[in-house]
Amino acid sequence: MVRYRGCCCLRGGGHRASKRGGTGEGLGSGGAGAALTGSRRAAGDGLLSEPLGHPDFFNVKELFSMKDLFSARVHLGHKKGCRHRFMEPYIFGCRLDQDIIDLDQTMDHLQLALNFTAHIAYRKGIILFVSRNRQFCHLVESTARECGEYAHTRYWQGGLLTNAHIQFGAGVRLPDLIIFLSSLNNVFEPHVAIRDAAKMNIPTVGVVDTNCNPCLITYPIPGNDDSPTAMELYCKLFKMTIIRAKDYRKQREVFHKLQSKEEGN
Amino acid sequence: MCRRVLSKCSLNTSRLGAVPTALGSLSRCPTPLWVQTLSLTPSLTLPCPSSMPSPRVLSLSPESRAQRLPLRSPREGAAGRHDASPQPALLGAEQTQGPQPPLQHLHLHLHLPPPALPMPGAGQRHPRPPSWRRSAQARLRLCPPIVGTEAFPGPCCAEPGAAVMAAALRRLLRAGGRRGAALVAAAAACGPGPQTLRLIYTTTAAWKKNVAASGPEKYTEAFIKKQIEEFNLGKRHLANMMGEDPETFTQEDIDRAIAYLFPSGLFDKRARPMMKHPTEIFPEQRKIQWGEDGRPFHFLFYTGKQSYYSLMHDTYEKLLNVQKHQDQLAAQDLPPQKEKKNLVGSRWLTKTELEEMLLEKLSDDDYSRFIQLLQKLVMMPCGNIEENYIKKFSREISAQLQKVVIEPLKYDEQGVAFSTGEGRRKTSRATVAVYDNGTGKITVNGIDVLHYFPVLQDREQLLFPFQFLDRVGKHDMVCTVSGGGRSSQAGAIRLASAKALRSFVTEKEVEFMRQAGLLTVDPRVKERKKPGQEGARRKFTWKKR
């Protein structure tokens, strides 16, 4: 079962298509959708509806295990004094003043988040990686480049999402998913993009540490965002999911094309 | 400018020059109207001079209204309002015409704003010229249908309704003022149905173009292509006019031809008429950043400064490479490389150069951060690995690397060694030939030095280089000097003779001469007088009252 909170885009895309006339198919299929012609619509439906039948269609569960998370130090949180109130449900306990994150919950949340990312990537959505942690800026940008998506690990200009048509030009397409590998900015406040994405009806996936606010994030992943090993693990997981989903999409498109050719003949 | 105001002016041909054109002072001269400077389109289309007709005399008095060009024809009005061409509308159709004589097809579109109707007081009626009501009706007919909110509810299809509407309209036109509401009446020209007049209120904000929000001018690819075609065509015509071969007409020939045909006394070279290839004139612009499916091409597009951040990303990657290399060497217990790149004769790119390279605006902080990163990369022990990358961002300072070449001694017919030198001071220019095995004879412009420079001070100046090198009386000198006064001529000859003496003397003594100031051009010139002052520095006498 695909569980989501807040705004979500996988159910009918009607209202979202009217809000932002995006050309992402899964998100604008009810709306302007000029890309799909009549004959393609039949094949398109099958292409897009096929992954929705299974809760873990892309089998993201096999990409990680509890042991991997533990050895990557994902369970290590901040000190008790830095704890955020809304993170208390996700914390397993506190040892010597350091919070330990519940890896069982992390596993569930991670699976949901990766599954959602895979679906977005399958439907050719734009994914934006955001992290304001200077230590991992290069890593995040490289990850984004390698899986063919986009990254923003620099200073966030105020109107990037909310004033995009002025800043980038008319007809710009906004990201369909924003992944926060660190949800705080350099002054330990929630990143502005979380609020802006919520305003613009863009779903978010975010790694939330014990000092972060998980409120507006659609798919939070409670976990450590400060260790290099943990960050490398997240980057690796997201990259593999996205590439896997895109490859699968290519395969299905080829298959459908062959099928329609046969039908045509 | 109201039409009524214009009719009161007494116009004659000379006044035509005062009509503001985009050409400035050139409109008064008999030169053709298609001469353009940098502010307008760059390519020049020059028709044959023989086909130039005489300029038409336009009178804007009401009597000659019938002969006047139409202010705004119904078809062109709608197009003229909404087109986005960057040129001023005054020379409307000219740009589209090729090498044909443009003056015959000149339409002077005088874009006058709708006339301001004054607010009459209660019970008063301002006397209006009889043409006003007719022109109001004409305006009603000519205005193109504009979609807007209808101010008058209810259908107005019936004939009596139309009459009521027209009456209401007339009342409104009389009452309407300058309070920012432009009345636009749309004639619903929808076929054979009854003509209805819909009154639509809009404000200037709706139809006025917001110049500030449109940003810098954007040129489409089609526009640039057209400009290039026009340029090439114009180049061939220019070659024909100058009687040269169009195939081998280079840019220098174009510049010379334009300077000959359009002589200009303007000081700023950029203000003079020029004809250059459009790529040199129109700044390179960023093309659209995303594909058909809407996905941007660059992975850092959403940062807003994709080129700059991409550059930072690549530079940091080089830094990591160097660190990895260092770690490998350290693991093998090898010492890091000791060769250091010599940074003496080079400088980093300036901010403007970097902006040109990236086609993006940078802030000072961005620029300094980038330079610091480059410095860090260079300072690392194994920084030489990325030398190729660093070279892209450094420039050689040619002035420092140039070594002044001292010319060798020349020998004349008698076998006497001599050397020449040139010098200047203020506005004087001197050339000097210093001969060896001499007796200290100095000739200036064919005249002996004692007669040419009666003042001792000037002769001492001439003597100084020889005195410095202890060669008084050992050389002869033949000088030519022009310009300036006696003191500056003496200074010019002194510099010239010092330069000539370098060939006779060792390098160490040349260095001594340089340190003594004998080889340096004196940069002092007369300072200009400023307005509001009596001289360059002297102010007018201050009077208390």
PDB file of C-alpha atoms in Angstrom, chain A residues 23 124-126 128 138 141-142 145 148-152 154 157 160 168-175 246, chain B residues 288-290 292-305 309-310 312-314 316-317 320 369:
ATOM      1  CA  THR A  23       4.313  18.152 -18.839  1.00  0.00           C
ATOM      2  CA  LYS A 124       9.953  10.912 -16.094  1.00  0.00           C
ATOM      3  CA  GLY A 125       9.553  13.425 -13.319  1.00  0.00           C
ATOM      4  CA  ILE A 126      12.177  16.006 -12.458  1.00  0.00           C
ATOM      5  CA  LEU A 128      15.879  17.871  -7.331  1.00  0.00           C
ATOM      6  CA  HIS A 138      30.166  17.827  -4.159  1.00  0.00           C
ATOM      7  CA  GLU A 141      25.923  17.175  -7.049  1.00  0.00           C
ATOM      8  CA  SER A 142      27.878  14.265  -8.500  1.00  0.00           C
ATOM      9  CA  ARG A 145      24.610  14.326 -12.366  1.00  0.00           C
ATOM     10  CA  GLY A 148      20.553  12.406 -14.827  1.00  0.00           C
ATOM     11  CA  GLU A 149      18.646  14.526 -12.316  1.00  0.00           C
ATOM     12  CA  TYR A 150      19.199  17.926 -10.765  1.00  0.00           C
ATOM     13  CA  ALA A 151      20.848  19.269  -7.627  1.00  0.00           C
ATOM     14  CA  HIS A 152      20.825  22.437  -5.576  1.00  0.00           C
ATOM     15  CA  ARG A 154      24.086  26.263  -2.895  1.00  0.00           C
ATOM     16  CA  GLN A 157      17.496  32.341  -3.781  1.00  0.00           C
ATOM     17  CA  LEU A 160      13.210  29.903  -7.036  1.00  0.00           C
ATOM     18  CA  PHE A 168      13.855  31.464 -15.102  1.00  0.00           C
ATOM     19  CA  GLY A 169      11.542  32.662 -17.837  1.00  0.00           C
ATOM     20  CA  ALA A 170       8.042  31.717 -18.865  1.00  0.00           C
ATOM     21  CA  GLY A 171       7.330  28.066 -19.530  1.00  0.00           C
ATOM     22  CA  VAL A 172       9.811  26.663 -17.023  1.00  0.00           C
ATOM     23  CA  ARG A 173       8.982  23.289 -15.548  1.00  0.00           C
ATOM     24  CA  LEU A 174       9.346  22.948 -11.789  1.00  0.00           C
ATOM     25  CA  PRO A 175      10.718  19.831 -10.072  1.00  0.00           C
ATOM     26  CA  LYS A 246      14.515   4.755 -15.621  1.00  0.00           C
TER      27      LYS A 246
ATOM     28  CA  ILE B 288      16.347  28.531 -23.928  1.00  0.00           C
ATOM     29  CA  GLN B 289      17.569  26.262 -21.185  1.00  0.00           C
ATOM     30  CA  TRP B 290      15.244  23.302 -21.478  1.00  0.00           C
ATOM     31  CA  GLU B 292      10.724  20.006 -25.490  1.00  0.00           C
ATOM     32  CA  ASP B 293       9.704  17.879 -22.549  1.00  0.00           C
ATOM     33  CA  GLY B 294      10.541  20.737 -20.192  1.00  0.00           C
ATOM     34  CA  ARG B 295      13.553  19.065 -18.624  1.00  0.00           C
ATOM     35  CA  PRO B 296      16.454  21.525 -18.285  1.00  0.00           C
ATOM     36  CA  PHE B 297      19.711  20.592 -19.989  1.00  0.00           C
ATOM     37  CA  HIS B 298      22.093  21.457 -17.163  1.00  0.00           C
ATOM     38  CA  PHE B 299      22.004  19.535 -13.893  1.00  0.00           C
ATOM     39  CA  LEU B 300      22.478  22.739 -11.873  1.00  0.00           C
ATOM     40  CA  PHE B 301      19.778  24.675 -13.699  1.00  0.00           C
ATOM     41  CA  TYR B 302      17.613  25.157 -10.612  1.00  0.00           C
ATOM     42  CA  THR B 303      20.365  26.998  -8.722  1.00  0.00           C
ATOM     43  CA  GLY B 304      19.882  29.999 -10.989  1.00  0.00           C
ATOM     44  CA  LYS B 305      23.606  30.418 -11.696  1.00  0.00           C
ATOM     45  CA  TYR B 309      28.247  26.757  -9.811  1.00  0.00           C
ATOM     46  CA  SER B 310      29.233  24.229 -12.434  1.00  0.00           C
ATOM     47  CA  MET B 312      32.956  25.758  -8.818  1.00  0.00           C
ATOM     48  CA  HIS B 313      31.961  22.107  -8.912  1.00  0.00           C
ATOM     49  CA  ASP B 314      34.594  21.281 -11.549  1.00  0.00           C
ATOM     50  CA  TYR B 316      36.550  21.487  -6.509  1.00  0.00           C
ATOM     51  CA  GLU B 317      36.713  18.191  -8.324  1.00  0.00           C
ATOM     52  CA  LEU B 320      39.897  16.484  -4.771  1.00  0.00           C
ATOM     53  CA  ARG B 369      35.398  32.819  -3.836  1.00  0.00           C
TER      54      ARG B 369
END
